[in-house]
Every structure is written in structure tokens, then in C-alpha cells.
């Protein structure tokens, strides 16, 4: 006990310096942090939604719309393949969640099934194939194409995961720090955006599907007939722009927004109006170039979420892979559309299930209440430990202060988010740390009462109490890991703070107090311990 290992001394000094350096920026105003030397850390704690204020949204992924879109695409794939194979058919469409088509010539039914198999990747007998569909041939010359149930479930789960990533990219573009975006249940997504006080702005960016397609305008369509519901096969009617109330466009898109590599807002050099510029990847540039080369003089529609933004005429082939979208944009709407295009489209529509706004004033009240609780709890713990164990209690109090600095330092360095439950976890951590010192000191006191010398009492007290301390803290750490893994929002904040606190508490309660008592013992050379 007297000869404390040098590595422990070095470790205690480094840990204390670390705690001071990484906690200090949290106590300084922004101007002072900016003027710190380059080698000094500047990270500070991120405050959670309940402390900083912000917006909370709960979305539900519309998996039914996703299924309908997949079925529509499947029907269009079948239409294209049958036409390429020069097979006459009627009645192609989606009926009761199945794609149904009737082949006119009975002699071509098998040929049609083989053609669909080659494209859709499904066997004739009806087993699941490469596209996770089944094909069956009916006696009345009808062919049914059905998605396997497991395939639809997998697509829905994938859509939720993709939606989370798209939402994260969109919110990052807004500059919101540490958004908490996570799945709830099978098809819901919760979003907590600290510091974002305008939920409507958040909804405008997050909730828009932003599915961009470039589709040829069907110039042969009878607009009056289309408005009455008689749309030509292979075409659809979509909402129009200022020039026309609606357009009839080819269902098959030339290229999609998934082929974009970049998008930004700018101003038209001729009119000075806001526009959105975009750039295709190699595949998109090639497809767009081929499509515009083959359709010079015709119109194509730029469609965003089933609404035409613009429908220009192709004057010359566009082969460079770059383009621009004009429309009735404001500077803000052009920038928002660029953000959506850069982040990517949502695979399925989202519907708002819950919306909450936490004001900054409420957050400030929570911070004051949490800080007051932390100070009162800390003072009460320090008073108790000093009154109970005298000088050794002072050593434990010093270790407790280092413990708090280590927790705040680690959370600042990792840019963790501090929530109100996290403050509760911090207070609980202080109690757990003191509990470790109580175990040690009570064990030392028992050893001294048993007649051991001060040196032996300290040695036995630390070594025998360590087993109980590790058992208790490992149990707490396991609980914290489980809560962090399966919890959400405030529960994760509490669990993360508790987990860090468990680790630092063992270190400060055992190592730091051991070093301090070792130094004191070497200087004072006591005949009896102050806690006997």
C-alpha cells in the first residue's frame, strides 16, 4: 500500500488532466472556446431534446403504397416483355394484389410464360424465383404473377431501413446536431431533432417522398378522354404545372432521381430566377443522352412526387449528364428541393402519427432543475462521506470530483447527447461511486478492528472489497448495455451516462483513492487509521 506502483500514479495524473481539459470547454462561452489554442479540445456536450428544446416526430411508413408501387412496376415489366416478344394480350393490370394478364392466342400462352420467366426470374410451376414472384397459368389463358409474402415483408423492412438513412441524410443537410432517428415497431420511425424549433420545416424536408423521374409526355393521348378516365395503356395522368392542369406521360421513366450524383440551387443567368441544377452518374447520363437523342422535338416531363415541375421540349440531345430544373421556385424552395435530391428519395410515403415541440424555455428549466439536483446530491454525498470517514472521506470526495470530470469529458469527446434522464444517471453514478468507497473503508475498518496493522488493514481492505465492487458494477454495466441496446430516446441517454459512470467510478473509487491514501501514508506514517 505504501509503495504505490508508478503506473498508477501516472494513470491518475493523466486521467485528471483529461477530465479537466475535456470538461473545461463546457464551462466557457462560445467566444472563449473559439480563442482556445489549437491543441485544446473544443467539443462540448450535446443537449438532448428535453434540455435544448426542439421537435419530435413519429412517422409511419406506408407499406401498402410501397406494395402497390411494386405491383405496378411488375405489371409494366410484364407489359414490356410481352410486347418485345410480339405476344398479343389484354386485361393486363393489378387485381386483388396480383398482376393478371390474358393471352389472346392460346398457342402463345406457354411462350408468354417463358418470356415472363426470362425477365421476372420466376419458374413456371409457381415456386419462388429470382424476383421473389410466382407465376401460374390458368385454364382460361390467363397468367397470374404474384409476389411471395415473405418477399413483400422483406421489401417493407428494407423500406423502413432505407427511409431511416434518407431521413438522416436530410436532417444532416439541415445542420441539426445529433438527431435521434430510430425504428419503432415494424414500420414506424421516431425523430427527435434537438434545436430544431420549427416542426413544420422539419416535416417539409423529412416527409416529402422526393421521388424524381424524367418521363416522356404522351403526345398521342386525348386529354379530354384522359380526364374522363380513359388513359392510353402504358401511360398515366399526373398533376400539372402552371402551363397545364395535368399531363399524360409514359408510365416508364427514362431516368430516375436515384441516378443523380449531386444537386444544388442556383439562379438562371437569363431570368435571374432560382433554379435547381443536377448531375447524373455515368449510367444516368448515358440513358438520358440516349433518350433525348431519340426524342428531339418532343416534350419530356420532370415529375416530382407525381406532380410535373416542368415539361420542356427537347431541342438538342442532352449528353453531358448535367441539367437544370426551372419552375416557380423561391430561393428557399429551390434549396429545399436540392437537399431532398442530394439525400435521395424515400422508398415509400410517410404519414405523421405524432408531433411534439419542446420549447427552449422548458429545456432551460430542465437544465436548471437537473443542475440543482446534481449539486444538491453531490454536496449531500460529500458531506456524508467526510462525516463518516474523516480524512479518507476527503480522499473519496476528491475522487468523486475527478469522476464527474471524467464522465463529462468522455461524453464531450464522443459528442454524446445529455438528456434529463442522463442527469439522473449521473447522480446515480455518484451514489454508486461512493458506495464503492463505503465498501472499501468498511472492510478496512473491519480489518483494523481484527488487530491488523494499518498497512495490512489497508491491503486486505482494498483487495477483499474489490471483488464485491466488481460484481456490483459488472451487473450495473450489463443492465446499462441492455437498456442502451433495446431502449430509445431518454432511456438510451440514461443508459449511456450510467455505463460511462460505472467504468469511471470503479477507476476513481479504487485507483485514485488508493494513490491518495498511499501518498498520505508515506508522508504521515500513522500508527492508527483515522477510520478505526
Short mmCIF file of C-alpha atoms in Angstrom, two decimals:
data_model
loop_
_atom_site.label_atom_id
_atom_site.label_comp_id
_atom_site.label_asym_id
_atom_site.label_seq_id
_atom_site.Cartn_x
_atom_site.Cartn_y
_atom_site.Cartn_z
CA UNK A 1 0.00 0.00 0.00
CA UNK A 2 2.85 2.40 0.79
CA UNK A 3 4.70 1.68 -2.44
CA UNK A 4 2.02 2.64 -4.95
CA UNK A 5 3.02 1.50 -8.43
CA UNK A 6 4.31 4.29 -10.64
CA UNK A 7 1.96 3.40 -13.47
CA UNK A 8 -0.99 4.03 -11.16
CA UNK A 9 0.32 7.48 -10.29
CA UNK A 10 0.86 8.31 -13.97
CA UNK A 11 -2.59 6.99 -14.83
CA UNK A 12 -4.26 9.10 -12.13
CA UNK A 13 -2.45 12.26 -13.26
CA UNK A 14 -3.32 11.67 -16.93
CA UNK A 15 -6.97 10.89 -16.11
CA UNK A 16 -7.28 14.06 -14.03
CA UNK A 17 -5.73 16.21 -16.77
CA UNK A 18 -8.00 14.56 -19.34
CA UNK A 19 -11.09 15.28 -17.23
CA UNK A 20 -10.09 18.93 -16.77
CA UNK A 21 -9.24 19.54 -20.45
CA UNK A 22 -12.38 17.98 -21.90
CA UNK A 23 -14.76 19.35 -19.26
CA UNK A 24 -13.43 22.91 -19.43
CA UNK A 25 -14.99 23.82 -22.84
CA UNK A 26 -18.44 23.13 -21.39
CA UNK A 27 -17.88 25.87 -18.81
CA UNK A 28 -16.69 28.51 -21.30
CA UNK A 29 -18.77 30.77 -23.57
CA UNK A 30 -18.55 30.19 -27.32
CA UNK A 31 -16.23 33.17 -27.84
CA UNK A 32 -13.78 31.83 -25.26
CA UNK A 33 -13.87 28.35 -26.80
CA UNK A 34 -13.04 29.79 -30.22
CA UNK A 35 -9.96 31.50 -28.81
CA UNK A 36 -8.54 28.35 -27.20
CA UNK A 37 -5.16 27.12 -28.51
CA UNK A 38 -5.29 24.62 -31.36
CA UNK A 39 -4.18 21.72 -29.16
CA UNK A 40 -7.04 22.28 -26.71
CA UNK A 41 -10.27 20.30 -27.21
CA UNK A 42 -13.36 22.31 -28.08
CA UNK A 43 -16.07 19.65 -28.09
CA UNK A 44 -18.95 20.24 -25.73
CA UNK A 45 -21.88 18.14 -24.62
CA UNK A 46 -24.82 18.00 -26.99
CA UNK A 47 -28.04 18.67 -25.12
CA UNK A 48 -30.97 16.39 -25.81
CA UNK A 49 -34.46 17.37 -26.89
CA UNK A 50 -35.70 17.66 -23.31
CA UNK A 51 -32.88 20.05 -22.36
CA UNK A 52 -32.26 22.06 -25.51
CA UNK A 53 -35.76 22.07 -26.92
CA UNK A 54 -36.64 21.02 -30.44
CA UNK A 55 -39.06 18.87 -32.38
CA UNK A 56 -40.26 15.28 -32.14
CA UNK A 57 -42.00 13.48 -34.98
CA UNK A 58 -43.31 9.95 -35.27
CA UNK A 59 -43.79 8.70 -38.83
CA UNK A 60 -45.34 5.56 -40.23
CA UNK A 61 -44.02 4.10 -43.47
CA UNK A 62 -46.90 3.48 -45.88
CA UNK A 63 -46.05 -0.10 -46.77
CA UNK A 64 -49.36 -0.51 -48.64
CA UNK A 65 -48.35 2.24 -51.06
CA UNK A 66 -44.97 0.55 -51.42
CA UNK A 67 -46.68 -2.74 -52.29
CA UNK A 68 -48.92 -1.02 -54.84
CA UNK A 69 -45.89 0.59 -56.48
CA UNK A 70 -44.04 -2.71 -56.66
CA UNK A 71 -47.06 -4.37 -58.26
CA UNK A 72 -47.39 -1.55 -60.79
CA UNK A 73 -43.73 -1.87 -61.72
CA UNK A 74 -44.17 -5.62 -62.05
CA UNK A 75 -47.11 -5.10 -64.42
CA UNK A 76 -45.07 -2.68 -66.53
CA UNK A 77 -42.20 -5.18 -66.71
CA UNK A 78 -44.67 -7.80 -67.93
CA UNK A 79 -46.13 -5.38 -70.50
CA UNK A 80 -42.69 -4.54 -71.89
CA UNK A 81 -41.61 -8.17 -72.14
CA UNK A 82 -44.79 -9.35 -73.85
CA UNK A 83 -44.60 -6.54 -76.40
CA UNK A 84 -40.95 -7.30 -77.08
CA UNK A 85 -41.92 -10.94 -77.65
CA UNK A 86 -44.72 -9.81 -80.04
CA UNK A 87 -47.39 -11.60 -77.97
CA UNK A 88 -50.90 -10.16 -78.07
CA UNK A 89 -52.60 -9.75 -74.72
CA UNK A 90 -55.49 -7.99 -73.00
CA UNK A 91 -56.58 -7.15 -69.47
CA UNK A 92 -53.11 -6.55 -68.05
CA UNK A 93 -53.46 -4.99 -64.62
CA UNK A 94 -53.33 -5.40 -60.86
CA UNK A 95 -56.30 -7.29 -59.40
CA UNK A 96 -56.55 -8.11 -55.68
CA UNK A 97 -52.81 -7.78 -55.12
CA UNK A 98 -51.89 -9.85 -58.20
CA UNK A 99 -50.74 -8.97 -61.70
CA UNK A 100 -53.14 -10.61 -64.18
CA UNK A 101 -52.87 -10.76 -67.98
CA UNK A 102 -54.84 -12.71 -70.58
CA UNK A 103 -53.04 -14.02 -73.67
CA UNK A 104 -55.21 -13.70 -76.80
CA UNK A 105 -53.84 -16.75 -78.62
CA UNK A 106 -53.95 -19.99 -76.65
CA UNK A 107 -50.96 -21.27 -78.62
CA UNK A 108 -48.84 -18.42 -77.23
CA UNK A 109 -49.61 -18.97 -73.55
CA UNK A 110 -46.55 -21.13 -72.91
CA UNK A 111 -44.34 -18.80 -74.93
CA UNK A 112 -45.67 -15.86 -72.89
CA UNK A 113 -44.95 -17.68 -69.63
CA UNK A 114 -41.40 -18.44 -70.78
CA UNK A 115 -40.87 -14.83 -71.81
CA UNK A 116 -42.05 -13.57 -68.44
CA UNK A 117 -39.89 -16.14 -66.73
CA UNK A 118 -36.79 -14.88 -68.52
CA UNK A 119 -37.45 -11.31 -67.36
CA UNK A 120 -39.06 -11.74 -63.97
CA UNK A 121 -36.95 -14.72 -62.95
CA UNK A 122 -39.83 -16.91 -61.79
CA UNK A 123 -40.38 -20.59 -62.65
CA UNK A 124 -43.47 -21.72 -64.49
CA UNK A 125 -44.56 -24.15 -61.79
CA UNK A 126 -45.15 -21.43 -59.28
CA UNK A 127 -42.13 -21.74 -56.96
CA UNK A 128 -40.37 -18.61 -55.78
CA UNK A 129 -37.85 -17.35 -58.32
CA UNK A 130 -35.14 -14.74 -58.63
CA UNK A 131 -37.60 -11.83 -58.34
CA UNK A 132 -39.44 -13.44 -55.45
CA UNK A 133 -42.57 -13.90 -57.54
CA UNK A 134 -44.64 -16.88 -58.58
CA UNK A 135 -46.22 -17.41 -61.99
CA UNK A 136 -49.20 -19.61 -62.63
CA UNK A 137 -51.02 -20.36 -65.89
CA UNK A 138 -54.80 -20.56 -65.66
CA UNK A 139 -57.12 -22.62 -67.88
CA UNK A 140 -58.70 -19.52 -69.41
CA UNK A 141 -55.39 -18.38 -70.93
CA UNK A 142 -54.70 -16.05 -68.01
CA UNK A 143 -51.31 -15.73 -66.36
CA UNK A 144 -51.06 -14.64 -62.73
CA UNK A 145 -47.89 -13.08 -61.30
CA UNK A 146 -47.83 -12.88 -57.52
CA UNK A 147 -45.24 -11.64 -55.03
CA UNK A 148 -44.26 -14.16 -52.38
CA UNK A 149 -45.49 -12.99 -48.94
CA UNK A 150 -42.00 -13.21 -47.45
CA UNK A 151 -40.69 -11.05 -50.29
CA UNK A 152 -43.21 -8.31 -49.55
CA UNK A 153 -42.32 -8.41 -45.85
CA UNK A 154 -38.62 -8.17 -46.68
CA UNK A 155 -39.29 -5.23 -49.02
CA UNK A 156 -41.27 -3.43 -46.30
CA UNK A 157 -38.49 -3.95 -43.74
CA UNK A 158 -35.90 -2.76 -46.24
CA UNK A 159 -38.02 0.31 -47.00
CA UNK A 160 -38.05 1.28 -43.31
CA UNK A 161 -34.25 0.91 -43.10
CA UNK A 162 -33.79 2.94 -46.29
CA UNK A 163 -36.17 5.60 -45.00
CA UNK A 164 -34.13 5.97 -41.81
CA UNK A 165 -30.95 6.54 -43.81
CA UNK A 166 -32.62 9.02 -46.17
CA UNK A 167 -34.14 10.93 -43.23
CA UNK A 168 -30.76 11.03 -41.50
CA UNK A 169 -29.09 12.49 -44.60
CA UNK A 170 -31.84 15.08 -44.99
CA UNK A 171 -31.63 16.24 -41.38
CA UNK A 172 -27.84 16.35 -41.57
CA UNK A 173 -28.21 18.69 -44.56
CA UNK A 174 -30.27 21.00 -42.33
CA UNK A 175 -27.36 21.20 -39.88
CA UNK A 176 -29.27 19.69 -36.96
CA UNK A 177 -26.81 18.18 -34.48
CA UNK A 178 -27.23 14.72 -33.01
CA UNK A 179 -30.71 13.85 -34.27
CA UNK A 180 -32.09 10.68 -32.71
CA UNK A 181 -33.65 8.66 -35.53
CA UNK A 182 -34.74 5.12 -34.86
CA UNK A 183 -37.22 2.41 -35.78
CA UNK A 184 -40.25 1.85 -33.58
CA UNK A 185 -42.06 -1.40 -34.15
CA UNK A 186 -42.15 -2.82 -37.65
CA UNK A 187 -42.98 0.26 -39.74
CA UNK A 188 -42.62 3.39 -37.62
CA UNK A 189 -39.75 5.86 -37.33
CA UNK A 190 -39.26 8.33 -34.48
CA UNK A 191 -37.26 11.52 -34.99
CA UNK A 192 -36.01 13.73 -32.16
CA UNK A 193 -34.26 16.83 -33.50
CA UNK A 194 -32.75 18.96 -30.69
CA UNK A 195 -32.50 22.64 -31.53
CA UNK A 196 -34.99 22.46 -34.42
CA UNK A 197 -37.85 24.58 -33.10
CA UNK A 198 -39.93 24.56 -36.29
CA UNK A 199 -41.55 21.14 -36.76
CA UNK A 200 -43.25 22.27 -39.97
CA UNK A 201 -39.88 22.96 -41.58
CA UNK A 202 -38.69 19.57 -40.40
CA UNK A 203 -41.82 17.90 -41.79
CA UNK A 204 -41.39 19.67 -45.14
CA UNK A 205 -37.90 18.22 -45.51
CA UNK A 206 -38.40 14.83 -43.88
CA UNK A 207 -41.88 13.85 -45.01
CA UNK A 208 -41.68 14.62 -48.72
CA UNK A 209 -41.07 11.47 -50.73
CA UNK A 210 -38.96 13.43 -53.27
CA UNK A 211 -39.23 10.78 -55.96
CA UNK A 212 -37.89 12.43 -59.10
CA UNK A 213 -38.46 10.90 -62.53
CA UNK A 214 -37.95 12.02 -66.12
CA UNK A 215 -40.81 10.72 -68.29
CA UNK A 216 -41.82 11.33 -71.89
CA UNK A 217 -45.06 13.21 -72.45
CA UNK A 218 -47.59 11.08 -74.35
CA UNK A 219 -48.37 13.44 -77.25
CA UNK A 220 -50.87 10.95 -78.76
CA UNK A 221 -53.14 10.98 -75.73
CA UNK A 222 -56.60 12.54 -75.95
CA UNK A 223 -56.59 14.92 -72.98
CA UNK A 224 -60.38 15.04 -72.75
CA UNK A 225 -60.61 11.27 -72.75
CA UNK A 226 -57.78 11.04 -70.21
CA UNK A 227 -59.58 13.48 -67.94
CA UNK A 228 -62.63 11.22 -68.17
CA UNK A 229 -60.53 8.30 -67.04
CA UNK A 230 -59.61 6.76 -70.41
CA UNK A 231 -55.83 6.86 -70.29
CA UNK A 232 -53.88 5.02 -73.03
CA UNK A 233 -52.20 1.76 -71.95
CA UNK A 234 -48.66 2.34 -70.75
CA UNK A 235 -49.38 5.94 -69.78
CA UNK A 236 -50.59 7.71 -66.65
CA UNK A 237 -52.10 11.07 -65.85
CA UNK A 238 -50.23 13.29 -63.36
CA UNK A 239 -50.88 16.68 -61.85
CA UNK A 240 -49.59 19.52 -64.00
CA UNK A 241 -47.77 22.83 -63.57
CA UNK A 242 -48.80 26.43 -64.30
CA UNK A 243 -48.99 25.74 -68.04
CA UNK A 244 -51.39 22.81 -67.87
CA UNK A 245 -53.64 21.36 -65.13
CA UNK A 246 -52.47 17.83 -65.89
CA UNK A 247 -50.25 15.83 -68.22
CA UNK A 248 -50.40 12.35 -69.70
CA UNK A 249 -46.93 10.83 -69.53
CA UNK A 250 -45.43 7.47 -70.31
CA UNK A 251 -45.51 5.24 -67.27
CA UNK A 252 -41.93 4.03 -67.80
CA UNK A 253 -39.40 6.59 -66.60
CA UNK A 254 -36.41 7.47 -68.79
CA UNK A 255 -34.20 8.01 -65.74
CA UNK A 256 -34.88 8.45 -62.01
CA UNK A 257 -33.51 10.53 -59.17
CA UNK A 258 -31.57 7.52 -57.95
CA UNK A 259 -29.12 8.19 -60.79
CA UNK A 260 -28.29 11.71 -59.55
CA UNK A 261 -24.88 12.31 -58.02
CA UNK A 262 -25.38 15.93 -56.99
CA UNK A 263 -27.95 18.70 -56.89
CA UNK A 264 -27.81 22.34 -55.88
CA UNK A 265 -29.69 25.64 -56.06
CA UNK A 266 -28.60 28.45 -58.38
CA UNK A 267 -30.01 31.34 -60.41
CA UNK A 268 -30.86 31.33 -64.10
CA UNK A 269 -28.38 33.58 -65.88
CA UNK A 270 -31.03 34.89 -68.26
CA UNK A 271 -34.03 35.41 -65.99
CA UNK A 272 -32.36 35.61 -62.59
CA UNK A 273 -34.95 33.23 -61.12
CA UNK A 274 -33.99 30.41 -58.73
CA UNK A 275 -33.38 27.03 -60.36
CA UNK A 276 -32.19 23.60 -59.28
CA UNK A 277 -29.14 22.15 -61.00
CA UNK A 278 -28.37 18.43 -61.09
CA UNK A 279 -25.79 15.98 -62.37
CA UNK A 280 -26.31 12.33 -63.36
CA UNK A 281 -23.96 9.46 -62.71
CA UNK A 282 -22.44 7.60 -65.66
CA UNK A 283 -25.42 5.28 -66.17
CA UNK A 284 -27.94 8.10 -65.82
CA UNK A 285 -26.03 10.39 -68.18
CA UNK A 286 -25.90 7.63 -70.82
CA UNK A 287 -29.62 6.79 -70.53
CA UNK A 288 -30.64 10.45 -70.52
CA UNK A 289 -28.41 11.18 -73.51
CA UNK A 290 -29.86 8.26 -75.48
CA UNK A 291 -33.44 9.20 -74.59
CA UNK A 292 -33.06 12.87 -75.54
CA UNK A 293 -31.24 11.97 -78.75
CA UNK A 294 -34.10 9.69 -79.82
CA UNK A 295 -36.82 12.21 -78.94
CA UNK A 296 -35.65 15.56 -80.28
CA UNK A 297 -38.63 17.86 -80.79
CA UNK A 298 -40.74 16.04 -78.23
CA UNK A 299 -41.52 17.00 -74.66
CA UNK A 300 -40.42 15.22 -71.52
CA UNK A 301 -41.79 15.84 -68.06
CA UNK A 302 -39.75 16.35 -64.91
CA UNK A 303 -42.01 14.72 -62.30
CA UNK A 304 -41.56 15.12 -58.55
CA UNK A 305 -43.86 13.03 -56.38
CA UNK A 306 -46.39 12.55 -59.21
CA UNK A 307 -46.51 16.26 -60.00
CA UNK A 308 -44.95 17.82 -63.09
CA UNK A 309 -42.49 20.55 -62.21
CA UNK A 310 -41.60 21.33 -65.79
CA UNK A 311 -42.26 19.85 -69.23
CA UNK A 312 -39.72 21.31 -71.66
CA UNK A 313 -39.26 20.40 -75.31
CA UNK A 314 -36.07 18.58 -76.22
CA UNK A 315 -34.36 20.95 -78.64
CA UNK A 316 -30.98 19.22 -78.72
CA UNK A 317 -29.67 15.95 -77.26
CA UNK A 318 -28.53 16.40 -73.65
CA UNK A 319 -25.42 14.25 -73.43
CA UNK A 320 -23.30 15.99 -70.81
CA UNK A 321 -25.04 14.48 -67.79
CA UNK A 322 -25.87 17.93 -66.37
CA UNK A 323 -29.20 19.72 -66.37
CA UNK A 324 -31.41 22.16 -64.54
CA UNK A 325 -34.98 22.28 -63.30
CA UNK A 326 -36.92 25.50 -63.73
CA UNK A 327 -40.22 26.32 -62.14
CA UNK A 328 -41.90 28.71 -59.74
CA UNK A 329 -39.15 28.31 -57.16
CA UNK A 330 -38.27 30.65 -54.35
CA UNK A 331 -34.71 30.66 -53.07
CA UNK A 332 -35.79 28.56 -50.08
CA UNK A 333 -37.86 26.07 -52.07
CA UNK A 334 -35.05 25.59 -54.60
CA UNK A 335 -32.60 24.95 -51.78
CA UNK A 336 -35.01 22.53 -50.08
CA UNK A 337 -35.52 20.58 -53.32
CA UNK A 338 -31.75 20.38 -53.80
CA UNK A 339 -31.43 19.00 -50.26
CA UNK A 340 -34.08 16.37 -50.99
CA UNK A 341 -32.45 15.31 -54.25
CA UNK A 342 -29.00 15.05 -52.69
CA UNK A 343 -30.31 12.96 -49.81
CA UNK A 344 -32.29 10.65 -52.09
CA UNK A 345 -35.93 9.73 -52.37
CA UNK A 346 -37.89 7.88 -49.75
CA UNK A 347 -38.81 4.37 -50.88
CA UNK A 348 -42.38 4.82 -49.59
CA UNK A 349 -44.57 7.70 -48.37
CA UNK A 350 -44.52 8.67 -44.70
CA UNK A 351 -47.51 9.71 -42.61
CA UNK A 352 -47.22 11.71 -39.39
CA UNK A 353 -48.58 9.82 -36.38
CA UNK A 354 -47.38 12.13 -33.60
CA UNK A 355 -45.83 15.58 -33.38
CA UNK A 356 -44.40 17.41 -30.38
CA UNK A 357 -42.48 20.63 -29.85
CA UNK A 358 -40.35 21.25 -26.76
CA UNK A 359 -39.59 24.93 -26.23
CA UNK A 360 -36.16 26.17 -25.27
CA UNK A 361 -37.66 27.67 -22.10
CA UNK A 362 -38.78 24.24 -20.93
CA UNK A 363 -35.34 22.93 -21.76
CA UNK A 364 -33.70 25.70 -19.75
CA UNK A 365 -35.93 24.88 -16.79
CA UNK A 366 -34.93 21.23 -17.08
CA UNK A 367 -31.24 22.17 -17.17
CA UNK A 368 -31.59 24.33 -14.06
CA UNK A 369 -33.53 21.62 -12.25
CA UNK A 370 -31.01 18.98 -13.27
CA UNK A 371 -28.01 21.09 -12.32
CA UNK A 372 -29.61 21.96 -8.98
CA UNK A 373 -30.32 18.27 -8.31
CA UNK A 374 -26.77 17.35 -9.25
CA UNK A 375 -25.26 20.00 -6.97
CA UNK A 376 -27.51 19.14 -4.03
CA UNK A 377 -26.92 15.42 -4.50
CA UNK A 378 -23.17 15.92 -4.83
CA UNK A 379 -22.96 18.10 -1.72
CA UNK A 380 -25.05 15.63 0.30
CA UNK A 381 -22.83 12.73 -0.77
CA UNK A 382 -19.62 14.62 0.02
CA UNK A 383 -20.91 15.73 3.45
CA UNK A 384 -21.90 12.16 4.30
CA UNK A 385 -18.62 10.58 3.21
CA UNK A 386 -16.50 13.20 5.03
CA UNK A 387 -18.52 12.94 8.25
CA UNK A 388 -18.44 9.15 8.13
CA UNK A 389 -14.76 8.63 7.30
CA UNK A 390 -12.93 11.89 8.01
CA UNK A 391 -9.71 12.26 6.02
CA UNK A 392 -10.43 9.16 3.96
CA UNK A 393 -13.79 10.73 3.15
CA UNK A 394 -11.96 13.79 1.80
CA UNK A 395 -9.95 11.48 -0.48
CA UNK A 396 -13.18 9.87 -1.66
CA UNK A 397 -14.69 13.33 -2.33
CA UNK A 398 -11.67 14.32 -4.44
CA UNK A 399 -12.01 11.07 -6.39
CA UNK A 400 -15.71 11.85 -6.84
CA UNK A 401 -14.91 15.23 -8.39
CA UNK A 402 -12.45 13.61 -10.80
CA UNK A 403 -15.14 11.04 -11.60
CA UNK A 404 -17.63 13.75 -12.64
CA UNK A 405 -14.99 15.43 -14.82
CA UNK A 406 -14.14 12.12 -16.48
CA UNK A 407 -17.80 11.42 -17.28
CA UNK A 408 -18.37 14.89 -18.73
CA UNK A 409 -15.03 14.71 -20.57
CA UNK A 410 -15.81 11.35 -22.19
CA UNK A 411 -19.32 12.47 -23.17
CA UNK A 412 -17.93 15.69 -24.64
CA UNK A 413 -15.20 13.88 -26.59
CA UNK A 414 -17.65 11.34 -28.02
CA UNK A 415 -20.23 14.08 -28.69
CA UNK A 416 -22.79 12.15 -26.66
CA UNK A 417 -26.17 13.70 -26.05
CA UNK A 418 -27.04 14.62 -22.46
CA UNK A 419 -30.71 14.23 -21.60
CA UNK A 420 -32.60 14.85 -18.39
CA UNK A 421 -32.62 11.10 -17.60
CA UNK A 422 -28.88 11.27 -18.33
CA UNK A 423 -28.52 13.74 -15.49
CA UNK A 424 -30.38 11.24 -13.30
CA UNK A 425 -27.88 8.61 -14.43
CA UNK A 426 -25.05 10.94 -13.46
CA UNK A 427 -26.48 11.43 -9.97
CA UNK A 428 -26.94 7.68 -9.62
CA UNK A 429 -23.34 7.20 -10.71
CA UNK A 430 -22.11 9.43 -7.88
CA UNK A 431 -24.01 7.30 -5.39
CA UNK A 432 -22.58 4.12 -6.89
CA UNK A 433 -19.05 5.56 -6.72
CA UNK A 434 -19.46 6.44 -3.05
CA UNK A 435 -20.91 3.00 -2.41
CA UNK A 436 -17.62 1.52 -3.65
CA UNK A 437 -15.68 3.69 -1.19
CA UNK A 438 -18.02 2.69 1.61
CA UNK A 439 -17.34 -0.99 0.87
CA UNK A 440 -13.59 -0.38 0.89
CA UNK A 441 -13.49 1.71 4.04
CA UNK A 442 -15.82 -0.56 5.98
CA UNK A 443 -13.66 -3.51 5.03
CA UNK A 444 -10.53 -1.61 6.10
CA UNK A 445 -12.22 -0.77 9.42
CA UNK A 446 -13.10 -4.42 10.00
CA UNK A 447 -9.53 -5.47 9.29
CA UNK A 448 -8.21 -2.85 11.71
CA UNK A 449 -10.64 -3.96 14.43
CA UNK A 450 -9.42 -7.51 13.87
CA UNK A 451 -6.00 -6.40 15.08
CA UNK A 452 -4.14 -5.96 11.79
CA UNK A 453 -1.57 -3.21 11.38
CA UNK A 454 -2.60 -0.13 9.39
CA UNK A 455 -0.62 -1.34 6.37
CA UNK A 456 -2.17 -4.80 6.42
CA UNK A 457 -5.66 -3.42 7.09
CA UNK A 458 -5.43 -1.22 4.00
CA UNK A 459 -4.00 -4.01 1.85
CA UNK A 460 -6.66 -6.52 2.87
CA UNK A 461 -9.45 -3.94 2.80
CA UNK A 462 -8.81 -2.95 -0.83
CA UNK A 463 -8.11 -6.46 -2.14
CA UNK A 464 -11.14 -8.09 -0.49
CA UNK A 465 -13.60 -5.27 -1.22
CA UNK A 466 -12.57 -5.21 -4.87
CA UNK A 467 -14.38 -8.48 -5.60
CA UNK A 468 -17.71 -7.13 -4.31
CA UNK A 469 -17.19 -3.82 -6.14
CA UNK A 470 -16.55 -5.55 -9.46
CA UNK A 471 -19.55 -7.85 -9.03
CA UNK A 472 -21.89 -4.94 -8.33
CA UNK A 473 -20.57 -2.75 -11.14
CA UNK A 474 -20.46 -5.50 -13.75
CA UNK A 475 -24.13 -6.17 -13.01
CA UNK A 476 -24.91 -2.46 -13.44
CA UNK A 477 -22.89 -2.35 -16.67
CA UNK A 478 -24.80 -5.29 -18.11
CA UNK A 479 -28.09 -3.59 -17.27
CA UNK A 480 -26.89 -0.36 -18.89
CA UNK A 481 -25.82 -2.18 -22.06
CA UNK A 482 -29.22 -3.89 -22.32
CA UNK A 483 -31.07 -0.61 -21.84
CA UNK A 484 -28.85 1.12 -24.41
CA UNK A 485 -29.30 -1.68 -26.95
CA UNK A 486 -33.05 -2.07 -26.70
CA UNK A 487 -34.16 1.29 -25.32
CA UNK A 488 -34.84 4.50 -27.18
CA UNK A 489 -34.59 8.23 -26.62
CA UNK A 490 -34.26 9.16 -22.93
CA UNK A 491 -33.67 5.55 -21.88
CA UNK A 492 -30.57 5.37 -24.08
CA UNK A 493 -29.34 8.67 -22.65
CA UNK A 494 -29.72 7.34 -19.13
CA UNK A 495 -28.04 4.03 -20.06
CA UNK A 496 -25.07 5.69 -21.78
CA UNK A 497 -24.38 8.01 -18.86
CA UNK A 498 -24.73 5.13 -16.42
CA UNK A 499 -22.36 2.90 -18.42
CA UNK A 500 -19.65 5.55 -18.58
CA UNK A 501 -20.17 6.26 -14.88
CA UNK A 502 -19.80 2.61 -13.91
CA UNK A 503 -16.40 2.42 -15.61
CA UNK A 504 -15.09 5.71 -14.26
CA UNK A 505 -16.49 5.02 -10.77
CA UNK A 506 -14.50 1.80 -10.38
CA UNK A 507 -11.36 3.60 -11.51
CA UNK A 508 -11.76 6.64 -9.27
CA UNK A 509 -13.07 4.77 -6.20
CA UNK A 510 -10.30 2.17 -6.27
CA UNK A 511 -7.24 3.58 -8.05
CA UNK A 512 -7.41 7.30 -7.23
CA UNK A 513 -8.23 6.85 -3.54
CA UNK A 514 -5.53 4.17 -3.30
CA UNK A 515 -2.92 6.58 -4.70
CA UNK A 516 -4.04 9.42 -2.41
CA UNK A 517 -4.02 7.20 0.69
CA UNK A 518 -0.60 5.82 -0.36
CA UNK A 519 0.85 9.32 -0.56
CA UNK A 520 -0.68 10.25 2.79
CA UNK A 521 0.61 7.07 4.41
CA UNK A 522 4.14 7.67 3.12
CA UNK A 523 4.16 11.25 4.47
CA UNK A 524 2.26 10.82 7.79
CA UNK A 525 3.41 7.29 8.73
CA UNK A 526 0.38 6.88 11.05
CA UNK A 527 0.26 4.40 13.89
CA UNK A 528 -3.53 4.08 13.51
CA UNK A 529 -6.01 4.73 10.74
CA UNK A 530 -8.43 7.69 11.01
CA UNK A 531 -11.45 5.44 10.44
CA UNK A 532 -10.78 2.93 13.26
#
